[in-house]
Amino acid sequence: MNKEEILEAFNYRFACKEFDENEKIDDDDLSFILETGRLSPSSFGLEQWKFLVVRNGGLKAKLREASFDQQQLTTCSEVVVILAKKGLYEPGSAHVAKMFKRWNYPDDLYNMLIDFHSNLMAEIDMTRWAVEQCHIAAGNMMTSAAMIGIDSCAIGGFEHEKVEKILNIDKEKFEPAMMITFGYREHDEQPEKARLPFDDVVEFVGGKGY
Ligand SMILES: Cc1cc2nc3c(=O)[nH]c(=O)nc-3n(C[C@H](O)[C@H](O)[C@H](O)COP(=O)(O)O)c2cc1C
């Protein structure tokens, strides 16, 4: 893919409000999208996410009700609910140790990472931090979907308690971070992108020289 084609995909993606209910995503395409979520970067490489795929019509209707009646939830082909893992990251966590061991680092580097992680966790809201990582995976999945002509809408507007109940989510272990509806747009046209100008959002501090 060249740069133009990649930017084309970024412009093609938009928050699709209505999907074609008759067009379903095939399994291979859905796996591709989920794979780009799985391969996403995360703080300390801890992969603080789980992806629940909902395609059952009854469940989608319940999720719509829990999402202020947004029609994306029932017109889409699949809803992917991204759960942030929680309760696993306290300082001294065995889970974190297991995750870090995957890298086979020398002992001094491994111990330094464990200390660094423990110190950070003592200072921050761990659930919020896990949710932030889920948003990175969400962005990648929506972009990769656009690259293969699949539409999406990020859904942050939902009632957490209702979604937890509908999907039987263990609140001790998971926090619903975001949902994404995937499918094919019902209407060909899409709204013009409203974005701040490049120079408003990009600044070269200290000039452009190295
Ligand atoms: C975290 C997050 C939550 C969002 N929640 C919703 C939502 O509940 N419903 C919706 O229609 N769009 C939602 N959006 C989509 C944004 O409104 C949309 O991306 C933004 O207005 C820019 O438009 P565009 O994506 O079409 O370029 C959400 C986006 C993000 C990143």
PDB file of C-alpha atoms and ligand atoms in Angstrom:
ATOM      1  CA  MET A   1       0.000   0.000   0.000  1.00  0.00           C
ATOM      2  CA  ASN A   2       1.313   3.463  -0.782  1.00  0.00           C
ATOM      3  CA  LYS A   3       0.782   6.573   1.338  1.00  0.00           C
ATOM      4  CA  GLU A   4      -2.084   7.809  -0.796  1.00  0.00           C
ATOM      5  CA  GLU A   5      -3.973   4.549  -0.430  1.00  0.00           C
ATOM      6  CA  ILE A   6      -3.402   4.526   3.314  1.00  0.00           C
ATOM      7  CA  LEU A   7      -4.708   8.075   3.677  1.00  0.00           C
ATOM      8  CA  GLU A   8      -7.640   7.123   1.477  1.00  0.00           C
ATOM      9  CA  ALA A   9      -8.538   4.465   4.050  1.00  0.00           C
ATOM     10  CA  PHE A  10      -8.252   7.006   6.871  1.00  0.00           C
ATOM     11  CA  ASN A  11     -10.627   9.303   4.990  1.00  0.00           C
ATOM     12  CA  TYR A  12     -12.952   6.426   4.125  1.00  0.00           C
ATOM     13  CA  ARG A  13     -13.399   5.591   7.814  1.00  0.00           C
ATOM     14  CA  PHE A  14     -16.108   7.597   9.448  1.00  0.00           C
ATOM     15  CA  ALA A  15     -18.459   7.110  12.377  1.00  0.00           C
ATOM     16  CA  CYS A  16     -21.043   5.144  10.419  1.00  0.00           C
ATOM     17  CA  LYS A  17     -24.486   5.638  11.926  1.00  0.00           C
ATOM     18  CA  GLU A  18     -26.437   3.149   9.838  1.00  0.00           C
ATOM     19  CA  PHE A  19     -25.271  -0.122   8.381  1.00  0.00           C
ATOM     20  CA  ASP A  20     -26.797  -2.309   5.673  1.00  0.00           C
ATOM     21  CA  GLU A  21     -28.504  -4.971   7.780  1.00  0.00           C
ATOM     22  CA  ASN A  22     -28.335  -7.524   4.987  1.00  0.00           C
ATOM     23  CA  GLU A  23     -24.596  -7.371   4.459  1.00  0.00           C
ATOM     24  CA  LYS A  24     -22.525  -9.429   6.869  1.00  0.00           C
ATOM     25  CA  ILE A  25     -18.773  -9.408   7.368  1.00  0.00           C
ATOM     26  CA  ASP A  26     -17.153 -12.688   6.442  1.00  0.00           C
ATOM     27  CA  ASP A  27     -15.210 -14.558   9.091  1.00  0.00           C
ATOM     28  CA  ASP A  28     -11.863 -14.107   7.411  1.00  0.00           C
ATOM     29  CA  ASP A  29     -12.279 -10.306   7.289  1.00  0.00           C
ATOM     30  CA  LEU A  30     -13.466 -10.202  10.900  1.00  0.00           C
ATOM     31  CA  SER A  31     -10.467 -12.254  12.017  1.00  0.00           C
ATOM     32  CA  PHE A  32      -8.179  -9.862  10.138  1.00  0.00           C
ATOM     33  CA  ILE A  33      -9.700  -6.876  11.967  1.00  0.00           C
ATOM     34  CA  LEU A  34      -9.431  -8.593  15.364  1.00  0.00           C
ATOM     35  CA  GLU A  35      -5.861  -9.606  14.594  1.00  0.00           C
ATOM     36  CA  THR A  36      -4.913  -5.944  14.111  1.00  0.00           C
ATOM     37  CA  GLY A  37      -6.378  -5.312  17.570  1.00  0.00           C
ATOM     38  CA  ARG A  38      -4.406  -8.183  19.047  1.00  0.00           C
ATOM     39  CA  LEU A  39      -1.167  -6.900  17.511  1.00  0.00           C
ATOM     40  CA  SER A  40      -1.639  -3.383  18.924  1.00  0.00           C
ATOM     41  CA  PRO A  41       0.913  -1.782  21.208  1.00  0.00           C
ATOM     42  CA  SER A  42       0.133  -1.501  24.917  1.00  0.00           C
ATOM     43  CA  SER A  43       1.750   0.006  27.977  1.00  0.00           C
ATOM     44  CA  PHE A  44       4.495  -2.407  29.159  1.00  0.00           C
ATOM     45  CA  GLY A  45       3.220  -4.846  26.497  1.00  0.00           C
ATOM     46  CA  LEU A  46       0.592  -6.068  28.948  1.00  0.00           C
ATOM     47  CA  GLU A  47      -2.239  -6.435  26.382  1.00  0.00           C
ATOM     48  CA  GLN A  48      -4.861  -5.197  28.829  1.00  0.00           C
ATOM     49  CA  TRP A  49      -7.784  -6.162  26.576  1.00  0.00           C
ATOM     50  CA  LYS A  50     -10.243  -8.840  25.658  1.00  0.00           C
ATOM     51  CA  PHE A  51     -12.457  -8.624  22.578  1.00  0.00           C
ATOM     52  CA  LEU A  52     -16.023  -9.956  22.807  1.00  0.00           C
ATOM     53  CA  VAL A  53     -17.694 -10.483  19.449  1.00  0.00           C
ATOM     54  CA  VAL A  54     -21.474 -10.120  19.488  1.00  0.00           C
ATOM     55  CA  ARG A  55     -23.430 -11.080  16.380  1.00  0.00           C
ATOM     56  CA  ASN A  56     -26.551 -12.534  18.005  1.00  0.00           C
ATOM     57  CA  GLY A  57     -29.541 -10.349  17.108  1.00  0.00           C
ATOM     58  CA  GLY A  58     -31.150 -10.554  20.542  1.00  0.00           C
ATOM     59  CA  LEU A  59     -27.967  -9.494  22.291  1.00  0.00           C
ATOM     60  CA  LYS A  60     -27.378  -6.661  19.823  1.00  0.00           C
ATOM     61  CA  ALA A  61     -30.900  -5.360  20.509  1.00  0.00           C
ATOM     62  CA  LYS A  62     -30.146  -5.360  24.238  1.00  0.00           C
ATOM     63  CA  LEU A  63     -26.854  -3.553  23.648  1.00  0.00           C
ATOM     64  CA  ARG A  64     -28.725  -0.959  21.595  1.00  0.00           C
ATOM     65  CA  GLU A  65     -31.075  -0.360  24.475  1.00  0.00           C
ATOM     66  CA  ALA A  66     -28.045   0.057  26.770  1.00  0.00           C
ATOM     67  CA  SER A  67     -26.485   2.513  24.292  1.00  0.00           C
ATOM     68  CA  PHE A  68     -29.159   5.203  24.235  1.00  0.00           C
ATOM     69  CA  ASP A  69     -30.938   3.480  21.359  1.00  0.00           C
ATOM     70  CA  GLN A  70     -28.155   4.073  18.817  1.00  0.00           C
ATOM     71  CA  GLN A  71     -29.182   2.218  15.673  1.00  0.00           C
ATOM     72  CA  GLN A  72     -25.600   1.230  14.826  1.00  0.00           C
ATOM     73  CA  LEU A  73     -25.892  -1.497  17.438  1.00  0.00           C
ATOM     74  CA  THR A  74     -28.589  -3.441  15.571  1.00  0.00           C
ATOM     75  CA  THR A  75     -27.910  -2.530  11.945  1.00  0.00           C
ATOM     76  CA  CYS A  76     -24.246  -3.583  12.125  1.00  0.00           C
ATOM     77  CA  SER A  77     -22.934  -7.021  11.295  1.00  0.00           C
ATOM     78  CA  GLU A  78     -20.906  -7.402  14.515  1.00  0.00           C
ATOM     79  CA  VAL A  79     -20.412  -5.502  17.726  1.00  0.00           C
ATOM     80  CA  VAL A  80     -16.966  -5.876  19.232  1.00  0.00           C
ATOM     81  CA  VAL A  81     -17.000  -5.069  22.921  1.00  0.00           C
ATOM     82  CA  ILE A  82     -13.522  -4.265  24.161  1.00  0.00           C
ATOM     83  CA  LEU A  83     -13.041  -5.203  27.791  1.00  0.00           C
ATOM     84  CA  ALA A  84     -10.208  -3.725  29.796  1.00  0.00           C
ATOM     85  CA  LYS A  85      -8.649  -6.237  32.152  1.00  0.00           C
ATOM     86  CA  LYS A  86      -8.461  -5.051  35.711  1.00  0.00           C
ATOM     87  CA  GLY A  87      -7.357  -6.345  39.068  1.00  0.00           C
ATOM     88  CA  LEU A  88      -4.249  -7.864  37.523  1.00  0.00           C
ATOM     89  CA  TYR A  89      -1.735  -5.098  37.700  1.00  0.00           C
ATOM     90  CA  GLU A  90      -1.130  -4.295  41.355  1.00  0.00           C
ATOM     91  CA  PRO A  91       2.501  -3.799  42.356  1.00  0.00           C
ATOM     92  CA  GLY A  92       4.042  -7.261  42.716  1.00  0.00           C
ATOM     93  CA  SER A  93       1.399  -8.874  40.478  1.00  0.00           C
ATOM     94  CA  ALA A  94       2.057 -12.505  39.439  1.00  0.00           C
ATOM     95  CA  HIS A  95       0.265 -11.870  36.138  1.00  0.00           C
ATOM     96  CA  VAL A  96       2.604  -9.011  35.269  1.00  0.00           C
ATOM     97  CA  ALA A  97       5.626 -11.154  36.185  1.00  0.00           C
ATOM     98  CA  LYS A  98       4.357 -13.896  33.856  1.00  0.00           C
ATOM     99  CA  MET A  99       3.798 -11.419  31.033  1.00  0.00           C
ATOM    100  CA  PHE A 100       7.280  -9.905  31.422  1.00  0.00           C
ATOM    101  CA  LYS A 101       8.913 -13.354  31.548  1.00  0.00           C
ATOM    102  CA  ARG A 102       7.761 -13.936  27.950  1.00  0.00           C
ATOM    103  CA  TRP A 103      10.536 -11.662  26.767  1.00  0.00           C
ATOM    104  CA  ASN A 104      13.397 -13.628  28.351  1.00  0.00           C
ATOM    105  CA  TYR A 105      15.186 -10.466  29.416  1.00  0.00           C
ATOM    106  CA  PRO A 106      18.320 -10.690  31.543  1.00  0.00           C
ATOM    107  CA  ASP A 107      17.517 -10.611  35.310  1.00  0.00           C
ATOM    108  CA  ASP A 108      18.652  -7.028  35.867  1.00  0.00           C
ATOM    109  CA  LEU A 109      16.439  -5.671  33.072  1.00  0.00           C
ATOM    110  CA  TYR A 110      13.507  -7.839  34.162  1.00  0.00           C
ATOM    111  CA  ASN A 111      13.825  -6.618  37.779  1.00  0.00           C
ATOM    112  CA  MET A 112      14.091  -3.031  36.625  1.00  0.00           C
ATOM    113  CA  LEU A 113      10.877  -3.393  34.622  1.00  0.00           C
ATOM    114  CA  ILE A 114       9.045  -4.976  37.555  1.00  0.00           C
ATOM    115  CA  ASP A 115      10.119  -2.081  39.804  1.00  0.00           C
ATOM    116  CA  PHE A 116       9.246   0.530  37.200  1.00  0.00           C
ATOM    117  CA  HIS A 117       5.818  -1.023  36.681  1.00  0.00           C
ATOM    118  CA  SER A 118       5.142  -1.351  40.431  1.00  0.00           C
ATOM    119  CA  ASN A 119       6.093   2.262  41.087  1.00  0.00           C
ATOM    120  CA  LEU A 120       3.869   3.525  38.288  1.00  0.00           C
ATOM    121  CA  MET A 121       0.888   1.408  39.347  1.00  0.00           C
ATOM    122  CA  ALA A 122       1.128   2.780  42.882  1.00  0.00           C
ATOM    123  CA  GLU A 123       0.499   6.251  41.451  1.00  0.00           C
ATOM    124  CA  ILE A 124      -2.170   5.857  38.783  1.00  0.00           C
ATOM    125  CA  ASP A 125      -5.768   4.735  38.301  1.00  0.00           C
ATOM    126  CA  MET A 126      -5.083   1.239  36.960  1.00  0.00           C
ATOM    127  CA  THR A 127      -8.515   0.704  35.420  1.00  0.00           C
ATOM    128  CA  ARG A 128      -8.353   3.943  33.522  1.00  0.00           C
ATOM    129  CA  TRP A 129      -4.842   3.081  32.353  1.00  0.00           C
ATOM    130  CA  ALA A 130      -6.072  -0.304  31.073  1.00  0.00           C
ATOM    131  CA  VAL A 131      -8.999   1.384  29.286  1.00  0.00           C
ATOM    132  CA  GLU A 132      -6.565   3.739  27.543  1.00  0.00           C
ATOM    133  CA  GLN A 133      -4.735   0.761  26.029  1.00  0.00           C
ATOM    134  CA  CYS A 134      -8.023  -0.614  24.722  1.00  0.00           C
ATOM    135  CA  HIS A 135      -8.576   2.614  22.813  1.00  0.00           C
ATOM    136  CA  ILE A 136      -5.322   2.037  20.927  1.00  0.00           C
ATOM    137  CA  ALA A 137      -6.508  -1.405  19.819  1.00  0.00           C
ATOM    138  CA  ALA A 138      -9.864   0.142  18.890  1.00  0.00           C
ATOM    139  CA  GLY A 139      -8.219   2.733  16.642  1.00  0.00           C
ATOM    140  CA  ASN A 140      -6.189   0.086  14.867  1.00  0.00           C
ATOM    141  CA  MET A 141      -9.219  -2.138  14.298  1.00  0.00           C
ATOM    142  CA  MET A 142     -11.305   0.691  12.861  1.00  0.00           C
ATOM    143  CA  THR A 143      -8.506   1.718  10.518  1.00  0.00           C
ATOM    144  CA  SER A 144      -7.703  -1.807   9.371  1.00  0.00           C
ATOM    145  CA  ALA A 145     -11.406  -2.362   8.732  1.00  0.00           C
ATOM    146  CA  ALA A 146     -11.500   0.763   6.544  1.00  0.00           C
ATOM    147  CA  MET A 147      -8.484  -0.549   4.633  1.00  0.00           C
ATOM    148  CA  ILE A 148     -10.551  -3.519   3.499  1.00  0.00           C
ATOM    149  CA  GLY A 149     -13.706  -1.475   2.865  1.00  0.00           C
ATOM    150  CA  ILE A 150     -15.478  -2.266   6.143  1.00  0.00           C
ATOM    151  CA  ASP A 151     -17.248   0.471   8.062  1.00  0.00           C
ATOM    152  CA  SER A 152     -17.312   1.009  11.794  1.00  0.00           C
ATOM    153  CA  CYS A 153     -18.482   3.249  14.579  1.00  0.00           C
ATOM    154  CA  ALA A 154     -16.828   3.644  17.959  1.00  0.00           C
ATOM    155  CA  ILE A 155     -19.449   3.483  20.673  1.00  0.00           C
ATOM    156  CA  GLY A 156     -18.482   5.137  23.931  1.00  0.00           C
ATOM    157  CA  GLY A 157     -22.025   6.209  24.717  1.00  0.00           C
ATOM    158  CA  PHE A 158     -23.395   3.296  26.719  1.00  0.00           C
ATOM    159  CA  GLU A 159     -24.477   2.465  30.243  1.00  0.00           C
ATOM    160  CA  HIS A 160     -21.722   0.366  31.717  1.00  0.00           C
ATOM    161  CA  GLU A 161     -23.817  -1.471  34.277  1.00  0.00           C
ATOM    162  CA  LYS A 162     -26.372  -2.508  31.697  1.00  0.00           C
ATOM    163  CA  VAL A 163     -23.716  -3.787  29.295  1.00  0.00           C
ATOM    164  CA  GLU A 164     -22.037  -5.725  32.114  1.00  0.00           C
ATOM    165  CA  LYS A 165     -25.337  -7.395  32.915  1.00  0.00           C
ATOM    166  CA  ILE A 166     -26.273  -8.193  29.317  1.00  0.00           C
ATOM    167  CA  LEU A 167     -22.921  -9.831  28.631  1.00  0.00           C
ATOM    168  CA  ASN A 168     -22.437 -11.396  32.046  1.00  0.00           C
ATOM    169  CA  ILE A 169     -19.193  -9.578  32.553  1.00  0.00           C
ATOM    170  CA  ASP A 170     -17.272 -10.257  35.743  1.00  0.00           C
ATOM    171  CA  LYS A 171     -16.884  -6.730  37.158  1.00  0.00           C
ATOM    172  CA  GLU A 172     -13.963  -7.789  39.315  1.00  0.00           C
ATOM    173  CA  LYS A 173     -11.992  -8.752  36.242  1.00  0.00           C
ATOM    174  CA  PHE A 174     -13.178  -6.508  33.442  1.00  0.00           C
ATOM    175  CA  GLU A 175     -14.322  -2.994  32.605  1.00  0.00           C
ATOM    176  CA  PRO A 176     -16.140  -2.409  29.295  1.00  0.00           C
ATOM    177  CA  ALA A 177     -13.817   0.139  27.668  1.00  0.00           C
ATOM    178  CA  MET A 178     -15.576   0.731  24.374  1.00  0.00           C
ATOM    179  CA  MET A 179     -17.719  -0.982  21.786  1.00  0.00           C
ATOM    180  CA  ILE A 180     -17.216  -0.887  18.035  1.00  0.00           C
ATOM    181  CA  THR A 181     -19.904  -1.682  15.511  1.00  0.00           C
ATOM    182  CA  PHE A 182     -18.643  -3.122  12.224  1.00  0.00           C
ATOM    183  CA  GLY A 183     -20.502  -3.631   8.970  1.00  0.00           C
ATOM    184  CA  TYR A 184     -21.175  -2.045   5.618  1.00  0.00           C
ATOM    185  CA  ARG A 185     -22.617   1.461   5.268  1.00  0.00           C
ATOM    186  CA  GLU A 186     -26.271   1.712   4.283  1.00  0.00           C
ATOM    187  CA  HIS A 187     -25.746   4.996   2.409  1.00  0.00           C
ATOM    188  CA  ASP A 188     -22.851   5.528   0.016  1.00  0.00           C
ATOM    189  CA  GLU A 189     -22.258   9.146   0.905  1.00  0.00           C
ATOM    190  CA  GLN A 190     -20.439  10.061   4.100  1.00  0.00           C
ATOM    191  CA  PRO A 191     -20.164  13.440   5.842  1.00  0.00           C
ATOM    192  CA  GLU A 192     -17.199  15.591   4.951  1.00  0.00           C
ATOM    193  CA  LYS A 193     -14.366  15.151   7.445  1.00  0.00           C
ATOM    194  CA  ALA A 194     -14.301  17.938   9.994  1.00  0.00           C
ATOM    195  CA  ARG A 195     -10.754  18.212  11.246  1.00  0.00           C
ATOM    196  CA  LEU A 196      -8.607  21.021  12.615  1.00  0.00           C
ATOM    197  CA  PRO A 197      -5.922  22.193  10.160  1.00  0.00           C
ATOM    198  CA  PHE A 198      -2.597  20.293  10.249  1.00  0.00           C
ATOM    199  CA  ASP A 199      -0.705  23.332  11.582  1.00  0.00           C
ATOM    200  CA  ASP A 200      -3.157  23.727  14.458  1.00  0.00           C
ATOM    201  CA  VAL A 201      -2.455  20.263  15.753  1.00  0.00           C
ATOM    202  CA  VAL A 202       1.215  19.797  14.762  1.00  0.00           C
ATOM    203  CA  GLU A 203       4.058  21.883  16.119  1.00  0.00           C
ATOM    204  CA  PHE A 204       7.772  21.379  15.590  1.00  0.00           C
ATOM    205  CA  VAL A 205       9.189  22.532  18.893  1.00  0.00           C
ATOM    206  CA  GLY A 206      12.652  24.064  18.487  1.00  0.00           C
ATOM    207  CA  GLY A 207      12.302  24.474  14.704  1.00  0.00           C
ATOM    208  CA  LYS A 208      12.445  21.943  11.883  1.00  0.00           C
ATOM    209  CA  GLY A 209      16.214  21.466  11.952  1.00  0.00           C
ATOM    210  CA  TYR A 210      17.875  18.440  13.611  1.00  0.00           C
TER     211      TYR A 210
HETATM  212  C1  LIG B   1     -14.030   7.046  22.427  1.00  0.00           C
HETATM  213  C2  LIG B   1     -15.045   7.354  21.371  1.00  0.00           C
HETATM  214  C3  LIG B   1     -16.388   7.188  21.649  1.00  0.00           C
HETATM  215  C4  LIG B   1     -17.337   7.441  20.668  1.00  0.00           C
HETATM  216  N1  LIG B   1     -18.655   7.190  20.921  1.00  0.00           N
HETATM  217  C5  LIG B   1     -19.576   7.346  19.934  1.00  0.00           C
HETATM  218  C6  LIG B   1     -20.924   6.972  20.134  1.00  0.00           C
HETATM  219  O1  LIG B   1     -21.329   6.516  21.203  1.00  0.00           O
HETATM  220  N2  LIG B   1     -21.781   7.135  19.102  1.00  0.00           N
HETATM  221  C7  LIG B   1     -21.385   7.641  17.882  1.00  0.00           C
HETATM  222  O2  LIG B   1     -22.223   7.768  16.979  1.00  0.00           O
HETATM  223  N3  LIG B   1     -20.101   7.995  17.674  1.00  0.00           N
HETATM  224  C8  LIG B   1     -19.190   7.851  18.656  1.00  0.00           C
HETATM  225  N4  LIG B   1     -17.880   8.168  18.420  1.00  0.00           N
HETATM  226  C9  LIG B   1     -17.495   8.676  17.092  1.00  0.00           C
HETATM  227  C10 LIG B   1     -17.097  10.143  17.078  1.00  0.00           C
HETATM  228  O3  LIG B   1     -18.206  10.947  17.351  1.00  0.00           O
HETATM  229  C11 LIG B   1     -16.477  10.451  15.724  1.00  0.00           C
HETATM  230  O4  LIG B   1     -15.346   9.637  15.527  1.00  0.00           O
HETATM  231  C12 LIG B   1     -16.071  11.918  15.590  1.00  0.00           C
HETATM  232  O5  LIG B   1     -17.195  12.743  15.636  1.00  0.00           O
HETATM  233  C13 LIG B   1     -15.305  12.198  14.285  1.00  0.00           C
HETATM  234  O6  LIG B   1     -16.061  11.811  13.174  1.00  0.00           O
HETATM  235  P1  LIG B   1     -15.566  10.696  12.145  1.00  0.00           P
HETATM  236  O7  LIG B   1     -15.140   9.500  12.943  1.00  0.00           O
HETATM  237  O8  LIG B   1     -16.770  10.418  11.300  1.00  0.00           O
HETATM  238  O9  LIG B   1     -14.422  11.253  11.350  1.00  0.00           O
HETATM  239  C14 LIG B   1     -16.925   7.931  19.391  1.00  0.00           C
HETATM  240  C15 LIG B   1     -15.566   8.091  19.127  1.00  0.00           C
HETATM  241  C16 LIG B   1     -14.635   7.801  20.088  1.00  0.00           C
HETATM  242  C17 LIG B   1     -13.174   7.934  19.743  1.00  0.00           C
END
